[in-house]
mmCIF file of C-alpha atoms and ligand atoms in Angstrom:
data_model
loop_
_atom_site.group_PDB
_atom_site.id
_atom_site.type_symbol
_atom_site.label_atom_id
_atom_site.label_comp_id
_atom_site.label_asym_id
_atom_site.label_seq_id
_atom_site.Cartn_x
_atom_site.Cartn_y
_atom_site.Cartn_z
ATOM 1 C CA MET A 696 106.149 91.266 96.355
ATOM 2 C CA LEU A 697 105.192 94.120 98.612
ATOM 3 C CA ILE A 698 107.950 95.768 100.613
ATOM 4 C CA ASP A 699 106.915 97.521 103.845
ATOM 5 C CA PRO A 700 103.327 98.038 102.605
ATOM 6 C CA SER A 701 102.282 100.103 105.634
ATOM 7 C CA TYR A 702 99.253 102.362 106.201
ATOM 8 C CA SER A 703 97.473 101.543 102.908
ATOM 9 C CA PRO A 704 98.453 98.025 101.772
ATOM 10 C CA GLU A 705 95.186 97.642 99.827
ATOM 11 C CA VAL A 706 96.364 100.300 97.325
ATOM 12 C CA PHE A 707 99.359 98.127 96.408
ATOM 13 C CA VAL A 708 97.331 94.920 96.394
ATOM 14 C CA GLU A 709 94.819 96.498 93.984
ATOM 15 C CA ARG A 710 97.579 97.820 91.775
ATOM 16 C CA ALA A 711 99.230 94.406 91.562
ATOM 17 C CA HIS A 712 95.900 92.757 90.716
ATOM 18 C CA ALA A 713 95.220 95.376 88.009
ATOM 19 C CA GLN A 714 98.538 94.365 86.426
ATOM 20 C CA GLY A 715 97.700 90.678 86.612
ATOM 21 C CA LEU A 716 100.419 90.033 89.210
ATOM 22 C CA THR A 717 100.231 87.546 92.069
ATOM 23 C CA ILE A 718 101.796 88.727 95.309
ATOM 24 C CA THR A 719 103.776 85.860 96.827
ATOM 25 C CA HIS A 720 105.801 87.746 99.456
ATOM 26 C CA VAL A 721 105.414 90.633 101.870
ATOM 27 C CA ILE A 722 108.895 91.750 102.888
ATOM 28 C CA ASN A 723 109.851 93.962 105.831
ATOM 29 C CA THR A 724 113.140 95.860 105.765
ATOM 30 C CA HIS A 725 112.933 96.219 109.568
ATOM 31 C CA SER A 726 110.485 96.018 112.453
ATOM 32 C CA HIS A 727 109.569 99.687 113.008
ATOM 33 C CA PRO A 728 105.771 100.096 113.077
ATOM 34 C CA ASP A 729 105.693 102.617 110.224
ATOM 35 C CA HIS A 730 107.043 99.798 108.011
ATOM 36 C CA THR A 731 105.053 96.885 109.421
ATOM 37 C CA ASN A 732 101.599 98.236 110.336
ATOM 38 C CA GLY A 733 100.143 96.987 107.036
ATOM 39 C CA ASN A 734 101.472 93.417 107.359
ATOM 40 C CA GLU A 735 98.326 91.842 108.740
ATOM 41 C CA ARG A 736 96.005 93.338 106.106
ATOM 42 C CA ALA A 737 98.477 92.696 103.254
ATOM 43 C CA LEU A 738 98.938 89.044 104.252
ATOM 44 C CA GLU A 739 95.204 88.563 104.695
ATOM 45 C CA GLN A 740 94.404 90.044 101.285
ATOM 46 C CA THR A 741 97.109 88.145 99.377
ATOM 47 C CA GLY A 742 97.841 84.892 101.206
ATOM 48 C CA ALA A 743 101.518 85.814 100.721
ATOM 49 C CA ALA A 744 104.364 84.740 103.008
ATOM 50 C CA LEU A 745 106.040 87.274 105.290
ATOM 51 C CA ALA A 746 109.799 87.528 104.730
ATOM 52 C CA ALA A 747 112.134 89.448 107.061
ATOM 53 C CA HIS A 748 115.181 89.153 109.310
ATOM 54 C CA PRO A 749 115.118 85.837 111.252
ATOM 55 C CA SER A 750 114.800 87.612 114.631
ATOM 56 C CA LEU A 751 111.263 88.642 113.624
ATOM 57 C CA ARG A 752 110.305 84.959 113.192
ATOM 58 C CA PRO A 753 108.758 85.399 109.735
ATOM 59 C CA ALA A 754 107.561 82.539 107.504
ATOM 60 C CA VAL A 755 110.607 83.175 105.277
ATOM 61 C CA ALA A 756 113.762 84.135 107.201
ATOM 62 C CA LEU A 757 116.152 86.363 105.262
ATOM 63 C CA ASN A 758 119.675 85.862 106.585
ATOM 64 C CA ASP A 759 122.700 87.903 105.564
ATOM 65 C CA GLY A 760 123.866 86.825 102.093
ATOM 66 C CA GLN A 761 120.737 84.778 101.416
ATOM 67 C CA THR A 762 119.223 84.920 97.929
ATOM 68 C CA MET A 763 115.560 84.592 97.063
ATOM 69 C CA SER A 764 113.742 84.468 93.719
ATOM 70 C CA VAL A 765 110.482 86.366 93.300
ATOM 71 C CA GLY A 766 109.076 86.119 89.778
ATOM 72 C CA GLY A 767 111.936 87.084 87.493
ATOM 73 C CA LEU A 768 113.808 88.910 90.260
ATOM 74 C CA ARG A 769 116.686 87.496 92.230
ATOM 75 C CA LEU A 770 117.157 89.290 95.532
ATOM 76 C CA THR A 771 120.150 89.145 97.833
ATOM 77 C CA THR A 772 119.741 90.071 101.494
ATOM 78 C CA HIS A 773 122.283 92.148 103.382
ATOM 79 C CA HIS A 774 121.919 92.474 107.165
ATOM 80 C CA VAL A 775 122.555 96.148 107.983
ATOM 81 C CA PRO A 776 122.045 96.880 111.700
ATOM 82 C CA GLY A 777 122.372 100.412 113.098
ATOM 83 C CA HIS A 778 119.037 102.205 112.636
ATOM 84 C CA CYS A 779 117.426 98.968 113.847
ATOM 85 C CA ASP A 780 119.027 95.617 114.858
ATOM 86 C CA ASP A 781 116.846 93.601 112.480
ATOM 87 C CA HIS A 782 117.360 95.849 109.445
ATOM 88 C CA ILE A 783 118.016 94.262 106.046
ATOM 89 C CA VAL A 784 118.440 95.733 102.569
ATOM 90 C CA LEU A 785 117.657 93.842 99.367
ATOM 91 C CA TYR A 786 119.677 93.961 96.176
ATOM 92 C CA GLU A 787 118.392 92.829 92.800
ATOM 93 C CA SER A 788 121.443 92.374 90.595
ATOM 94 C CA VAL A 789 119.853 92.064 87.105
ATOM 95 C CA HIS A 790 118.002 95.377 87.260
ATOM 96 C CA ARG A 791 120.435 96.769 89.846
ATOM 97 C CA LEU A 792 117.875 97.829 92.395
ATOM 98 C CA LEU A 793 118.793 98.438 96.014
ATOM 99 C CA ILE A 794 115.888 98.585 98.467
ATOM 100 C CA THR A 795 117.382 100.485 101.391
ATOM 101 C CA GLY A 796 114.519 100.888 103.904
ATOM 102 C CA ASP A 797 115.738 103.284 106.605
ATOM 103 C CA LEU A 798 119.461 102.575 106.170
ATOM 104 C CA LEU A 799 120.024 105.048 103.350
ATOM 105 C CA PHE A 800 117.787 107.858 102.119
ATOM 106 C CA VAL A 801 118.319 110.299 99.256
ATOM 107 C CA GLY A 802 120.725 112.785 100.878
ATOM 108 C CA LYS A 803 120.872 111.302 104.371
ATOM 109 C CA VAL A 804 120.923 108.099 106.412
ATOM 110 C CA GLY A 805 118.689 106.461 109.011
ATOM 111 C CA GLY A 806 118.513 107.957 112.493
ATOM 112 C CA THR A 807 120.346 106.232 115.366
ATOM 113 C CA GLN A 808 119.767 106.466 119.135
ATOM 114 C CA THR A 809 123.309 106.004 120.463
ATOM 115 C CA ASP A 810 126.942 106.402 119.330
ATOM 116 C CA ALA A 811 127.255 102.608 119.385
ATOM 117 C CA ASP A 812 124.306 102.292 116.978
ATOM 118 C CA ALA A 813 125.771 105.049 114.786
ATOM 119 C CA ARG A 814 129.079 103.132 114.594
ATOM 120 C CA THR A 815 127.184 99.974 113.687
ATOM 121 C CA GLU A 816 125.307 101.880 110.974
ATOM 122 C CA TRP A 817 128.568 103.252 109.582
ATOM 123 C CA HIS A 818 129.937 99.718 109.224
ATOM 124 C CA SER A 819 126.697 98.510 107.642
ATOM 125 C CA LEU A 820 126.893 101.326 105.082
ATOM 126 C CA GLN A 821 130.537 100.538 104.314
ATOM 127 C CA ARG A 822 129.723 96.850 103.778
ATOM 128 C CA VAL A 823 126.926 97.739 101.344
ATOM 129 C CA LEU A 824 128.987 100.358 99.488
ATOM 130 C CA ALA A 825 131.811 97.847 99.057
ATOM 131 C CA VAL A 826 129.663 95.446 97.028
ATOM 132 C CA ILE A 827 126.905 97.456 95.322
ATOM 133 C CA PRO A 828 127.830 99.135 92.001
ATOM 134 C CA ASP A 829 127.485 102.889 91.420
ATOM 135 C CA GLU A 830 124.781 102.326 88.750
ATOM 136 C CA ALA A 831 122.447 100.661 91.265
ATOM 137 C CA THR A 832 119.278 102.669 91.883
ATOM 138 C CA VAL A 833 118.509 103.378 95.524
ATOM 139 C CA TRP A 834 114.890 102.989 96.687
ATOM 140 C CA PRO A 835 114.532 104.205 100.272
ATOM 141 C CA GLY A 836 111.727 103.576 102.752
ATOM 142 C CA HIS A 837 110.790 107.279 102.898
ATOM 143 C CA ASP A 838 110.713 110.054 100.321
ATOM 144 C CA TYR A 839 112.868 112.502 102.316
ATOM 145 C CA GLY A 840 115.183 113.840 99.621
ATOM 146 C CA VAL A 841 115.107 116.047 96.536
ATOM 147 C CA ARG A 842 113.666 113.111 94.549
ATOM 148 C CA PRO A 843 112.147 109.739 95.435
ATOM 149 C CA SER A 844 115.084 107.593 94.279
ATOM 150 C CA SER A 845 118.786 107.974 93.561
ATOM 151 C CA THR A 846 121.803 105.908 92.583
ATOM 152 C CA ILE A 847 124.661 104.626 94.707
ATOM 153 C CA GLY A 848 127.070 106.723 92.594
ATOM 154 C CA LEU A 849 125.091 109.908 93.183
ATOM 155 C CA GLU A 850 124.747 109.248 96.902
ATOM 156 C CA ARG A 851 128.468 108.502 97.160
ATOM 157 C CA ALA A 852 129.170 111.867 95.475
ATOM 158 C CA THR A 853 126.588 114.027 97.287
ATOM 159 C CA ASN A 854 125.260 112.431 100.495
ATOM 160 C CA PRO A 855 127.093 114.188 103.372
ATOM 161 C CA PHE A 856 127.038 110.989 105.460
ATOM 162 C CA LEU A 857 128.668 108.927 102.701
ATOM 163 C CA LEU A 858 131.254 111.642 102.072
ATOM 164 C CA CYS A 859 132.625 111.152 105.606
ATOM 165 C CA ALA A 860 136.210 109.882 105.494
ATOM 166 C CA ASP A 861 135.875 107.722 108.588
ATOM 167 C CA GLU A 862 133.708 106.631 111.478
ATOM 168 C CA ALA A 863 134.696 109.658 113.611
ATOM 169 C CA ALA A 864 133.585 112.097 110.905
ATOM 170 C CA PHE A 865 130.322 110.147 110.546
ATOM 171 C CA LEU A 866 129.662 110.416 114.305
ATOM 172 C CA ARG A 867 130.482 114.125 114.198
ATOM 173 C CA ILE A 868 128.068 114.906 111.350
ATOM 174 C CA LYS A 869 125.362 112.901 113.138
ATOM 175 C CA SER A 870 125.771 114.974 116.303
ATOM 176 C CA GLU A 871 125.917 118.247 114.359
ATOM 177 C CA TRP A 872 123.157 117.351 111.881
ATOM 178 C CA PRO A 873 120.724 120.200 112.742
ATOM 179 C CA GLN A 874 123.457 122.785 112.059
ATOM 180 C CA VAL A 875 124.722 120.921 108.962
ATOM 181 C CA LYS A 876 121.187 120.820 107.550
ATOM 182 C CA GLN A 877 120.823 124.529 108.066
ATOM 183 C CA ARG A 878 124.188 125.224 106.391
ATOM 184 C CA LEU A 879 123.255 123.046 103.381
ATOM 185 C CA GLY A 880 119.770 124.548 103.173
ATOM 186 C CA LEU A 881 118.060 121.165 103.724
ATOM 187 C CA LYS A 882 114.676 120.548 105.307
HETATM 188 ZN ZN1 LIG B 2283 112.775 102.824 110.853
#
């Protein structure tokens, strides 16, 4: 499967072919163009089925709690609105992989436009953190942190947004993020 194969989907298609893999699914974590602009080319080159949140009317609708098998992987979908209404994350429980898209990055979380969206994102994060084990590796949609991937345990211990005690603290750090970044020496 290809997840959000934007900008240069052919690179991933070629890599899969070189490994003798057949791509059966193209999955979108959410509908933002920087995640979906490769869909058309990826689908054309692979004949795969598009899978995403049902509101995007994909060939394979991924509802909250739904499981899907791809090769030897068994993925569970979690609907996590906030950054985007149609946002999902995927958890693979055998290898403990969490594909987080723009919900959770290494060291920060996805941007939100309004306080209402920020509150929604907070609840989405809490729902995910309640069920995903600390050992799970986190694979975000952008390489924004000190390394490309992390673990839930490490993010819980170090990510300033996950260290917030409650929704109010989360909203506060969101509104003060430029100053917080400066204080922590982050880019
Ligand atoms: Zn996004």
